[in-house]
Coordinates of C-alpha atoms in Angstrom, one line a residue:
M1 CA 0.0 0.0 0.0
S2 CA 2.9 2.3 0.6
T3 CA 3.9 1.9 -3.0
H4 CA 0.5 3.0 -4.2
S5 CA 0.4 6.1 -2.0
A6 CA 3.9 7.2 -3.1
T7 CA 2.9 7.0 -6.8
S8 CA -0.4 8.8 -6.1
S9 CA 1.4 11.6 -4.2
L10 CA 3.9 11.9 -7.1
T11 CA 1.2 12.2 -9.6
T12 CA -0.6 14.8 -7.5
S13 CA 2.4 16.9 -6.8
T14 CA 3.4 16.9 -10.5
A15 CA 0.0 17.9 -11.6
A16 CA -0.1 20.7 -9.0
N17 CA 3.2 22.2 -10.4
E18 CA 2.1 22.3 -14.0
P19 CA 0.3 25.5 -15.2
S20 CA -3.3 25.1 -15.9
H21 CA -4.4 25.6 -19.5
S22 CA -7.9 26.5 -18.4
G23 CA -6.6 29.8 -16.9
R24 CA -6.7 33.3 -18.5
S25 CA -3.1 33.2 -19.8
M26 CA -4.0 31.0 -22.9
P27 CA -6.8 33.2 -24.3
L28 CA -4.6 36.3 -23.9
A29 CA -1.6 34.7 -25.6
L30 CA -3.5 33.7 -28.7
P31 CA -4.5 37.3 -29.8
L32 CA -1.0 38.5 -28.9
F33 CA 0.5 35.8 -31.1
G34 CA -1.9 36.8 -33.9
I35 CA -0.9 40.5 -33.6
A36 CA 2.8 39.5 -33.7
V37 CA 2.4 37.4 -36.8
T38 CA 0.5 40.2 -38.6
L39 CA 3.2 42.7 -37.6
V40 CA 6.0 40.5 -38.8
A41 CA 4.2 39.8 -42.1
T42 CA 3.6 43.5 -42.7
I43 CA 7.2 44.4 -42.1
A44 CA 8.4 41.5 -44.4
L45 CA 6.0 42.7 -47.1
V46 CA 7.3 46.3 -47.0
F47 CA 10.9 45.1 -47.2
W48 CA 10.2 42.6 -49.9
T49 CA 8.3 45.0 -52.2
G50 CA 10.5 48.0 -51.3
T51 CA 9.4 51.4 -50.3
P52 CA 9.1 54.0 -53.0
E53 CA 12.1 56.2 -53.3
P54 CA 12.5 59.4 -55.3
S55 CA 13.5 58.6 -58.9
P56 CA 17.2 59.3 -59.6
T57 CA 16.0 60.8 -62.9
A58 CA 13.9 63.3 -61.0
E59 CA 16.9 64.3 -58.9
T60 CA 19.4 64.7 -61.8
E61 CA 17.0 66.3 -64.2
R62 CA 17.3 69.5 -62.2
L63 CA 21.1 69.5 -62.5
P64 CA 22.8 71.5 -65.3
I65 CA 23.7 69.4 -68.3
L66 CA 27.0 70.0 -70.1
A67 CA 26.4 67.7 -73.0
A68 CA 23.6 65.3 -73.9
R69 CA 22.5 63.2 -76.8
D70 CA 19.3 61.2 -77.5
V71 CA 20.2 57.9 -79.1
F72 CA 18.8 54.7 -80.3
F73 CA 20.7 51.4 -79.9
E74 CA 19.9 49.1 -82.9
D75 CA 21.0 45.5 -83.0
Q76 CA 22.4 44.5 -86.3
A77 CA 22.3 41.0 -88.0
D78 CA 26.0 40.6 -87.6
G79 CA 25.9 41.1 -83.8
S80 CA 27.0 44.7 -83.9
V81 CA 25.0 47.5 -82.3
R82 CA 24.4 50.7 -84.3
V83 CA 24.2 53.9 -82.2
V84 CA 22.0 56.5 -84.0
D85 CA 21.5 60.1 -83.0
A86 CA 17.7 60.4 -82.5
K87 CA 17.4 64.1 -83.6
L88 CA 19.8 64.0 -86.5
K89 CA 18.9 60.5 -87.6
R90 CA 22.5 59.7 -88.3
Q91 CA 24.8 57.0 -87.1
V92 CA 27.1 58.0 -84.3
E93 CA 29.0 54.7 -83.9
I94 CA 28.9 51.0 -84.6
I95 CA 29.7 48.8 -81.6
A96 CA 31.6 45.8 -83.0
P97 CA 30.2 42.3 -82.3
A98 CA 31.4 40.8 -79.0
S99 CA 32.8 44.1 -77.7
N100 CA 31.7 46.7 -75.2
G101 CA 30.0 44.2 -72.8
F102 CA 29.2 46.9 -70.3
L103 CA 27.4 49.1 -72.9
R104 CA 25.5 46.1 -74.2
G105 CA 24.5 45.0 -70.6
A106 CA 23.4 48.4 -69.5
V107 CA 21.2 48.9 -72.6
R108 CA 19.9 45.3 -72.4
G109 CA 18.8 45.9 -68.8
L110 CA 16.9 49.1 -69.8
V111 CA 15.3 47.4 -72.8
R112 CA 14.2 44.4 -70.6
E113 CA 12.4 46.9 -68.3
R114 CA 10.7 48.4 -71.4
K115 CA 9.5 45.0 -72.5
R116 CA 8.3 44.2 -69.0
Q117 CA 6.2 47.4 -69.2
S118 CA 5.1 46.7 -72.8
I119 CA 7.0 49.8 -74.1
G120 CA 8.4 49.8 -77.6
P121 CA 11.7 51.2 -78.9
E122 CA 10.2 54.4 -80.2
I123 CA 11.5 56.6 -77.4
P124 CA 15.3 57.2 -77.5
F125 CA 17.7 56.8 -74.5
T126 CA 19.6 59.9 -73.3
I127 CA 23.2 60.0 -72.5
A128 CA 24.0 63.1 -70.4
A129 CA 27.1 64.6 -68.9
L130 CA 26.1 66.6 -65.8
A131 CA 27.7 69.7 -64.3
T132 CA 28.7 67.5 -61.3
G133 CA 31.0 65.5 -63.5
R134 CA 28.6 62.5 -63.6
V135 CA 27.6 60.8 -66.9
V136 CA 24.2 59.1 -66.8
L137 CA 22.2 56.9 -69.2
R138 CA 18.5 57.8 -68.9
D139 CA 15.4 56.0 -70.2
A140 CA 12.5 58.5 -70.2
A141 CA 10.1 55.7 -71.2
T142 CA 10.6 53.9 -67.9
A143 CA 12.0 56.8 -65.7
R144 CA 15.1 54.7 -65.1
E145 CA 18.6 56.1 -64.9
I146 CA 22.0 54.6 -64.6
D147 CA 24.8 56.6 -63.0
L148 CA 27.7 55.3 -65.0
A149 CA 30.3 56.5 -62.5
T150 CA 29.2 53.7 -60.3
F151 CA 30.8 51.3 -62.7
G152 CA 34.2 53.1 -63.0
S153 CA 35.8 55.6 -65.3
T154 CA 36.4 53.1 -68.1
N155 CA 32.7 52.4 -68.4
V156 CA 31.9 56.1 -68.2
E157 CA 34.2 56.7 -71.1
V158 CA 32.3 54.1 -73.2
F159 CA 29.2 56.2 -73.1
A160 CA 30.9 59.7 -72.9
R161 CA 32.5 59.2 -76.3
L162 CA 28.9 59.0 -77.7
L163 CA 28.2 62.5 -76.6
P164 CA 28.4 65.4 -79.1
I165 CA 31.2 67.0 -77.2
S166 CA 33.6 65.6 -74.5
P167 CA 32.3 66.3 -71.0
A168 CA 35.9 67.2 -70.1
T169 CA 36.0 70.1 -72.5
A170 CA 32.4 71.4 -71.9
K171 CA 31.9 74.4 -69.7
P172 CA 28.9 74.8 -67.3

């Protein structure tokens, strides 16, 4: 009988030390958990989709421009890219096949965004040398802009040579 009473007192003491799930702490924890999950999901959604930032194009459009040219980049059958002045309708340069990977990649990225937005090639791109010394490639069709200095002076020069005058010799 002593064995039975020891087991029963052990069961009773263990049950007495455990928190009761029938108390008020469980119903309060459930709404708090729901609020926490909603808050985390909202924050994750904001970071995942991004918050709207001012367009770099809007910021730099107000800066003085030393030199600019509106151009079309036309893929040719031989793999070259023909650069055409949009206003004068004349060829500025031919980019040889398998050369100028940076220029091709930058333009390809802007064209991809145009296709994503169902925008055709009718609107030219703009290469602009700003008074700050920066050279940018703009796409007015998508409001995208690439600050070419981010990719180094060699890549800036690839686009700067397509300008009507050298940004180094231009005066503000």
